[in-house]
Short mmCIF file of N, CA and C in Angstrom, two decimals:
data_model
loop_
_atom_site.label_atom_id
_atom_site.label_comp_id
_atom_site.label_asym_id
_atom_site.label_seq_id
_atom_site.Cartn_x
_atom_site.Cartn_y
_atom_site.Cartn_z
N MET A 1 13.21 -7.37 -4.40
CA MET A 1 13.43 -6.93 -3.03
C MET A 1 12.33 -7.50 -2.14
N SER A 2 12.72 -7.92 -0.98
CA SER A 2 11.73 -8.50 -0.07
C SER A 2 11.01 -7.43 0.74
N HIS A 3 11.65 -6.29 0.94
CA HIS A 3 11.01 -5.20 1.69
C HIS A 3 10.88 -3.98 0.78
N HIS A 4 9.89 -3.19 1.04
CA HIS A 4 9.64 -2.00 0.23
C HIS A 4 9.72 -0.76 1.13
N ARG A 5 10.90 -0.56 1.70
CA ARG A 5 11.11 0.59 2.58
C ARG A 5 12.02 1.60 1.91
N LYS A 6 11.90 2.84 2.35
CA LYS A 6 12.71 3.92 1.78
C LYS A 6 14.19 3.61 1.88
N GLY A 7 14.63 3.14 3.02
CA GLY A 7 16.04 2.83 3.21
C GLY A 7 16.55 1.77 2.24
N ASP A 8 15.72 0.77 1.97
CA ASP A 8 16.11 -0.28 1.03
C ASP A 8 16.26 0.29 -0.38
N TYR A 9 15.28 1.10 -0.80
CA TYR A 9 15.36 1.71 -2.13
C TYR A 9 16.54 2.67 -2.22
N THR A 10 16.79 3.40 -1.16
CA THR A 10 17.92 4.34 -1.15
C THR A 10 19.23 3.60 -1.36
N GLN A 11 19.41 2.48 -0.68
CA GLN A 11 20.63 1.68 -0.85
C GLN A 11 20.76 1.18 -2.28
N VAL A 12 19.66 0.72 -2.86
CA VAL A 12 19.69 0.22 -4.24
C VAL A 12 20.06 1.34 -5.20
N PHE A 13 19.40 2.49 -5.07
CA PHE A 13 19.69 3.61 -5.98
C PHE A 13 21.14 4.09 -5.83
N LYS A 14 21.63 4.17 -4.59
CA LYS A 14 23.02 4.60 -4.38
C LYS A 14 24.00 3.59 -4.99
N ALA A 15 23.70 2.30 -4.85
CA ALA A 15 24.58 1.28 -5.42
C ALA A 15 24.59 1.37 -6.94
N ILE A 16 23.43 1.61 -7.53
CA ILE A 16 23.36 1.76 -9.00
C ILE A 16 24.13 2.99 -9.44
N LEU A 17 23.90 4.11 -8.78
CA LEU A 17 24.59 5.35 -9.16
C LEU A 17 26.10 5.24 -8.97
N ASP A 18 26.53 4.56 -7.90
CA ASP A 18 27.97 4.39 -7.64
C ASP A 18 28.62 3.46 -8.65
N SER A 19 27.86 2.53 -9.20
CA SER A 19 28.44 1.57 -10.14
C SER A 19 28.55 2.11 -11.56
N LEU A 20 27.92 3.24 -11.85
CA LEU A 20 28.01 3.82 -13.19
C LEU A 20 29.39 4.43 -13.39
N PRO A 21 29.96 4.28 -14.61
CA PRO A 21 31.31 4.81 -14.84
C PRO A 21 31.39 6.33 -14.79
N ASN A 22 30.36 6.99 -15.26
CA ASN A 22 30.32 8.46 -15.22
C ASN A 22 29.16 8.89 -14.35
N GLU A 23 29.17 10.14 -13.96
CA GLU A 23 28.06 10.65 -13.17
C GLU A 23 26.79 10.62 -14.00
N ALA A 24 25.74 10.08 -13.44
CA ALA A 24 24.47 9.96 -14.17
C ALA A 24 23.88 11.33 -14.42
N ASN A 25 23.41 11.53 -15.64
CA ASN A 25 22.80 12.80 -16.00
C ASN A 25 21.30 12.56 -16.24
N LEU A 26 20.62 12.17 -15.20
CA LEU A 26 19.19 11.86 -15.31
C LEU A 26 18.37 13.15 -15.24
N GLU A 27 17.36 13.20 -16.08
CA GLU A 27 16.44 14.34 -16.05
C GLU A 27 15.07 13.94 -15.55
N ASP A 28 14.62 12.75 -15.93
CA ASP A 28 13.28 12.28 -15.57
C ASP A 28 13.36 10.85 -15.05
N VAL A 29 12.52 10.55 -14.07
CA VAL A 29 12.37 9.20 -13.55
C VAL A 29 10.88 8.89 -13.50
N VAL A 30 10.52 7.74 -14.05
CA VAL A 30 9.13 7.27 -14.02
C VAL A 30 9.10 6.04 -13.13
N CYS A 31 8.21 6.05 -12.14
CA CYS A 31 8.15 4.91 -11.23
C CYS A 31 6.71 4.68 -10.76
N ASP A 32 6.55 3.58 -10.07
CA ASP A 32 5.27 3.17 -9.52
C ASP A 32 4.85 4.16 -8.43
N PHE A 33 3.58 4.12 -8.05
CA PHE A 33 3.07 5.00 -7.00
C PHE A 33 3.28 4.35 -5.63
N GLU A 34 4.52 4.31 -5.22
CA GLU A 34 4.88 3.75 -3.92
C GLU A 34 5.68 4.82 -3.19
N ALA A 35 5.19 5.23 -2.04
CA ALA A 35 5.78 6.37 -1.33
C ALA A 35 7.27 6.17 -1.05
N ALA A 36 7.67 4.95 -0.70
CA ALA A 36 9.07 4.70 -0.37
C ALA A 36 9.99 4.94 -1.56
N ILE A 37 9.54 4.56 -2.76
CA ILE A 37 10.35 4.80 -3.97
C ILE A 37 10.50 6.30 -4.20
N TRP A 38 9.40 7.02 -4.11
CA TRP A 38 9.43 8.46 -4.36
C TRP A 38 10.38 9.16 -3.38
N GLN A 39 10.30 8.79 -2.12
CA GLN A 39 11.17 9.41 -1.12
C GLN A 39 12.64 9.10 -1.39
N ALA A 40 12.92 7.86 -1.77
CA ALA A 40 14.31 7.46 -2.05
C ALA A 40 14.85 8.17 -3.28
N VAL A 41 14.04 8.30 -4.33
CA VAL A 41 14.48 9.00 -5.54
C VAL A 41 14.76 10.46 -5.21
N LYS A 42 13.88 11.09 -4.45
CA LYS A 42 14.10 12.50 -4.09
C LYS A 42 15.37 12.69 -3.27
N GLU A 43 15.69 11.70 -2.44
CA GLU A 43 16.89 11.80 -1.62
C GLU A 43 18.16 11.55 -2.45
N CYS A 44 18.13 10.54 -3.31
CA CYS A 44 19.33 10.16 -4.07
C CYS A 44 19.54 11.01 -5.31
N MET A 45 18.46 11.47 -5.90
CA MET A 45 18.54 12.24 -7.15
C MET A 45 17.64 13.46 -7.04
N PRO A 46 18.03 14.45 -6.24
CA PRO A 46 17.13 15.57 -5.95
C PRO A 46 16.80 16.46 -7.15
N ASP A 47 17.60 16.40 -8.21
CA ASP A 47 17.38 17.30 -9.35
C ASP A 47 16.53 16.70 -10.47
N VAL A 48 16.11 15.45 -10.34
CA VAL A 48 15.33 14.83 -11.42
C VAL A 48 13.86 15.19 -11.28
N HIS A 49 13.15 15.15 -12.40
CA HIS A 49 11.69 15.31 -12.40
C HIS A 49 11.09 13.92 -12.21
N LEU A 50 10.28 13.77 -11.19
CA LEU A 50 9.70 12.48 -10.84
C LEU A 50 8.28 12.40 -11.37
N HIS A 51 7.97 11.31 -12.09
CA HIS A 51 6.65 11.12 -12.67
C HIS A 51 6.13 9.74 -12.27
N GLY A 52 4.83 9.65 -12.08
CA GLY A 52 4.21 8.36 -11.82
C GLY A 52 3.92 7.63 -13.11
N CYS A 53 3.97 6.31 -13.05
CA CYS A 53 3.73 5.46 -14.21
C CYS A 53 2.26 5.53 -14.60
N HIS A 54 2.00 5.80 -15.88
CA HIS A 54 0.62 5.93 -16.37
C HIS A 54 -0.15 4.62 -16.20
N PHE A 55 0.50 3.49 -16.50
CA PHE A 55 -0.17 2.20 -16.36
C PHE A 55 -0.62 1.97 -14.93
N HIS A 56 0.28 2.20 -13.97
CA HIS A 56 -0.07 1.96 -12.57
C HIS A 56 -1.12 2.95 -12.07
N TRP A 57 -1.10 4.17 -12.58
CA TRP A 57 -2.14 5.14 -12.23
C TRP A 57 -3.50 4.65 -12.73
N CYS A 58 -3.56 4.23 -13.98
CA CYS A 58 -4.82 3.73 -14.54
C CYS A 58 -5.29 2.48 -13.81
N GLN A 59 -4.35 1.61 -13.45
CA GLN A 59 -4.70 0.40 -12.72
C GLN A 59 -5.31 0.75 -11.36
N ALA A 60 -4.72 1.71 -10.66
CA ALA A 60 -5.24 2.11 -9.35
C ALA A 60 -6.62 2.74 -9.48
N VAL A 61 -6.80 3.60 -10.48
CA VAL A 61 -8.10 4.22 -10.71
C VAL A 61 -9.13 3.16 -11.05
N TYR A 62 -8.77 2.21 -11.90
CA TYR A 62 -9.68 1.13 -12.28
C TYR A 62 -10.11 0.33 -11.06
N ARG A 63 -9.15 -0.02 -10.21
CA ARG A 63 -9.48 -0.79 -9.00
C ARG A 63 -10.40 0.00 -8.07
N LYS A 64 -10.13 1.29 -7.94
CA LYS A 64 -10.96 2.11 -7.06
C LYS A 64 -12.38 2.27 -7.59
N THR A 65 -12.53 2.32 -8.90
CA THR A 65 -13.87 2.54 -9.46
C THR A 65 -14.65 1.25 -9.64
N THR A 66 -13.98 0.13 -9.90
CA THR A 66 -14.71 -1.11 -10.17
C THR A 66 -15.19 -1.81 -8.91
N TRP A 67 -14.63 -1.51 -7.76
CA TRP A 67 -15.11 -2.20 -6.58
C TRP A 67 -16.54 -1.80 -6.25
N PHE A 68 -17.00 -0.68 -6.78
CA PHE A 68 -18.39 -0.28 -6.58
C PHE A 68 -19.35 -1.28 -7.21
N GLN A 69 -18.94 -1.91 -8.31
CA GLN A 69 -19.79 -2.88 -8.99
C GLN A 69 -19.45 -4.31 -8.58
N SER A 70 -18.77 -4.49 -7.49
CA SER A 70 -18.32 -5.81 -7.07
C SER A 70 -19.49 -6.75 -6.79
N ALA A 71 -19.35 -8.01 -7.20
CA ALA A 71 -20.37 -9.01 -6.91
C ALA A 71 -20.32 -9.40 -5.43
N THR A 72 -19.17 -9.24 -4.81
CA THR A 72 -19.03 -9.59 -3.40
C THR A 72 -19.64 -8.54 -2.48
N TRP A 73 -19.41 -7.27 -2.80
CA TRP A 73 -19.85 -6.19 -1.94
C TRP A 73 -20.90 -5.36 -2.66
N ASP A 74 -22.15 -5.67 -2.43
CA ASP A 74 -23.24 -4.90 -3.01
C ASP A 74 -23.33 -3.55 -2.28
N VAL A 75 -23.85 -2.55 -2.93
CA VAL A 75 -23.91 -1.21 -2.36
C VAL A 75 -24.64 -1.21 -1.02
N VAL A 76 -25.72 -1.96 -0.91
CA VAL A 76 -26.48 -1.97 0.35
C VAL A 76 -25.68 -2.58 1.50
N ASN A 77 -24.61 -3.34 1.19
CA ASN A 77 -23.79 -3.94 2.23
C ASN A 77 -22.77 -2.98 2.82
N TRP A 78 -22.32 -2.00 2.05
CA TRP A 78 -21.28 -1.11 2.56
C TRP A 78 -21.73 0.33 2.75
N CYS A 79 -22.86 0.71 2.20
CA CYS A 79 -23.32 2.09 2.33
C CYS A 79 -24.03 2.29 3.67
N ASN A 80 -23.60 3.26 4.45
CA ASN A 80 -24.18 3.54 5.76
C ASN A 80 -25.05 4.78 5.77
N PHE A 81 -25.46 5.24 4.62
CA PHE A 81 -26.26 6.45 4.53
C PHE A 81 -27.58 6.25 5.27
N LYS A 82 -27.89 7.18 6.19
CA LYS A 82 -29.10 7.18 7.01
C LYS A 82 -29.21 5.95 7.93
N LYS A 83 -28.09 5.32 8.26
CA LYS A 83 -28.10 4.19 9.20
C LYS A 83 -27.79 4.73 10.59
N LEU A 84 -28.48 4.24 11.59
CA LEU A 84 -28.23 4.69 12.95
C LEU A 84 -26.94 4.10 13.50
N VAL A 85 -26.73 2.80 13.27
CA VAL A 85 -25.54 2.13 13.77
C VAL A 85 -24.60 1.92 12.58
N ARG A 86 -23.39 2.47 12.68
CA ARG A 86 -22.45 2.35 11.57
C ARG A 86 -21.29 1.41 11.87
N THR A 87 -21.11 1.03 13.12
CA THR A 87 -20.01 0.13 13.47
C THR A 87 -20.55 -0.98 14.36
N ASN A 88 -19.75 -2.01 14.53
CA ASN A 88 -20.10 -3.07 15.46
C ASN A 88 -19.15 -3.07 16.65
N ASN A 89 -18.57 -1.91 16.96
CA ASN A 89 -17.61 -1.81 18.05
C ASN A 89 -18.22 -2.18 19.39
N ASP A 90 -19.48 -1.84 19.61
CA ASP A 90 -20.11 -2.17 20.89
C ASP A 90 -20.23 -3.68 21.05
N ALA A 91 -20.59 -4.39 19.99
CA ALA A 91 -20.69 -5.85 20.05
C ALA A 91 -19.31 -6.47 20.23
N ASP A 92 -18.31 -5.94 19.53
CA ASP A 92 -16.95 -6.46 19.69
C ASP A 92 -16.45 -6.29 21.12
N GLY A 93 -16.73 -5.15 21.72
CA GLY A 93 -16.34 -4.92 23.10
C GLY A 93 -17.03 -5.86 24.06
N TRP A 94 -18.32 -6.10 23.82
CA TRP A 94 -19.07 -7.02 24.67
C TRP A 94 -18.49 -8.43 24.55
N HIS A 95 -18.18 -8.88 23.33
CA HIS A 95 -17.59 -10.21 23.13
C HIS A 95 -16.22 -10.32 23.81
N ARG A 96 -15.42 -9.26 23.72
CA ARG A 96 -14.11 -9.29 24.35
C ARG A 96 -14.24 -9.43 25.87
N ARG A 97 -15.17 -8.65 26.47
CA ARG A 97 -15.37 -8.75 27.92
C ARG A 97 -15.89 -10.13 28.31
N LEU A 98 -16.79 -10.68 27.49
CA LEU A 98 -17.34 -12.00 27.77
C LEU A 98 -16.24 -13.06 27.69
N ASN A 99 -15.40 -13.00 26.67
CA ASN A 99 -14.30 -13.96 26.53
C ASN A 99 -13.31 -13.84 27.67
N THR A 100 -13.01 -12.61 28.09
CA THR A 100 -12.08 -12.41 29.19
C THR A 100 -12.64 -13.00 30.48
N ARG A 101 -13.92 -12.75 30.73
CA ARG A 101 -14.55 -13.26 31.94
C ARG A 101 -14.65 -14.78 31.93
N ALA A 102 -14.85 -15.35 30.73
CA ALA A 102 -15.00 -16.80 30.62
C ALA A 102 -13.65 -17.51 30.61
N GLY A 103 -12.56 -16.76 30.49
CA GLY A 103 -11.24 -17.37 30.59
C GLY A 103 -10.55 -17.63 29.26
N GLY A 104 -10.97 -17.00 28.21
CA GLY A 104 -10.28 -17.17 26.92
C GLY A 104 -11.23 -17.12 25.76
N SER A 105 -10.66 -17.23 24.57
CA SER A 105 -11.51 -17.11 23.38
C SER A 105 -12.03 -18.45 22.89
N SER A 106 -11.43 -19.58 23.31
CA SER A 106 -11.96 -20.89 22.91
C SER A 106 -12.67 -21.53 24.10
N VAL A 107 -13.86 -21.05 24.35
CA VAL A 107 -14.66 -21.49 25.49
C VAL A 107 -15.74 -22.43 24.98
N THR A 108 -16.02 -23.49 25.74
CA THR A 108 -17.09 -24.40 25.33
C THR A 108 -18.43 -23.71 25.51
N ILE A 109 -19.41 -24.19 24.78
CA ILE A 109 -20.75 -23.59 24.85
C ILE A 109 -21.34 -23.72 26.26
N TYR A 110 -21.00 -24.82 26.95
CA TYR A 110 -21.54 -25.03 28.30
C TYR A 110 -20.97 -24.01 29.28
N LYS A 111 -19.66 -23.75 29.21
CA LYS A 111 -19.06 -22.76 30.10
C LYS A 111 -19.59 -21.36 29.76
N LEU A 112 -19.76 -21.10 28.47
CA LEU A 112 -20.27 -19.80 28.05
C LEU A 112 -21.69 -19.58 28.58
N LEU A 113 -22.55 -20.57 28.43
CA LEU A 113 -23.93 -20.46 28.94
C LEU A 113 -23.95 -20.29 30.45
N LYS A 114 -23.09 -21.02 31.14
CA LYS A 114 -23.01 -20.91 32.60
C LYS A 114 -22.64 -19.48 33.00
N ASP A 115 -21.65 -18.90 32.32
CA ASP A 115 -21.23 -17.53 32.63
C ASP A 115 -22.30 -16.51 32.28
N VAL A 116 -22.98 -16.70 31.15
CA VAL A 116 -24.04 -15.77 30.75
C VAL A 116 -25.21 -15.85 31.73
N LEU A 117 -25.60 -17.06 32.11
CA LEU A 117 -26.71 -17.21 33.05
C LEU A 117 -26.35 -16.65 34.42
N ARG A 118 -25.09 -16.83 34.84
CA ARG A 118 -24.65 -16.28 36.12
C ARG A 118 -24.73 -14.76 36.08
N LYS A 119 -24.37 -14.16 34.96
CA LYS A 119 -24.42 -12.71 34.83
C LYS A 119 -25.86 -12.22 34.85
N ASP A 120 -26.76 -12.94 34.15
CA ASP A 120 -28.16 -12.53 34.10
C ASP A 120 -28.83 -12.64 35.46
N SER A 121 -28.43 -13.60 36.29
CA SER A 121 -29.07 -13.76 37.59
C SER A 121 -28.56 -12.76 38.61
N SER A 122 -27.41 -12.13 38.35
CA SER A 122 -26.87 -11.18 39.33
C SER A 122 -27.29 -9.77 39.04
#
């Protein structure tokens, strides 16, 4: 499937259930931890017991725990404990205003310096 939406899964489940020769007597369904699948199963098969896949649960837990030891993101790079500034929103806002005033985001260094110097002199 190219999309992972509840409506798409609902159509697939209904098509499968309609194509079965007898009414399906499902008791349990095991699936991935994807909200759209769970919602579609609950809608199409309200009486089944829904369980998450153990492999995918372990995989998600592993990913969540191992990123702490990542070579790319050292703890000092992402931990904001006792930091005064936790975001760069103020700098992003300043850059956006500067780009807007200079006439766009691909501004030459000369035009940028001219605009910055004009602002400093006023």
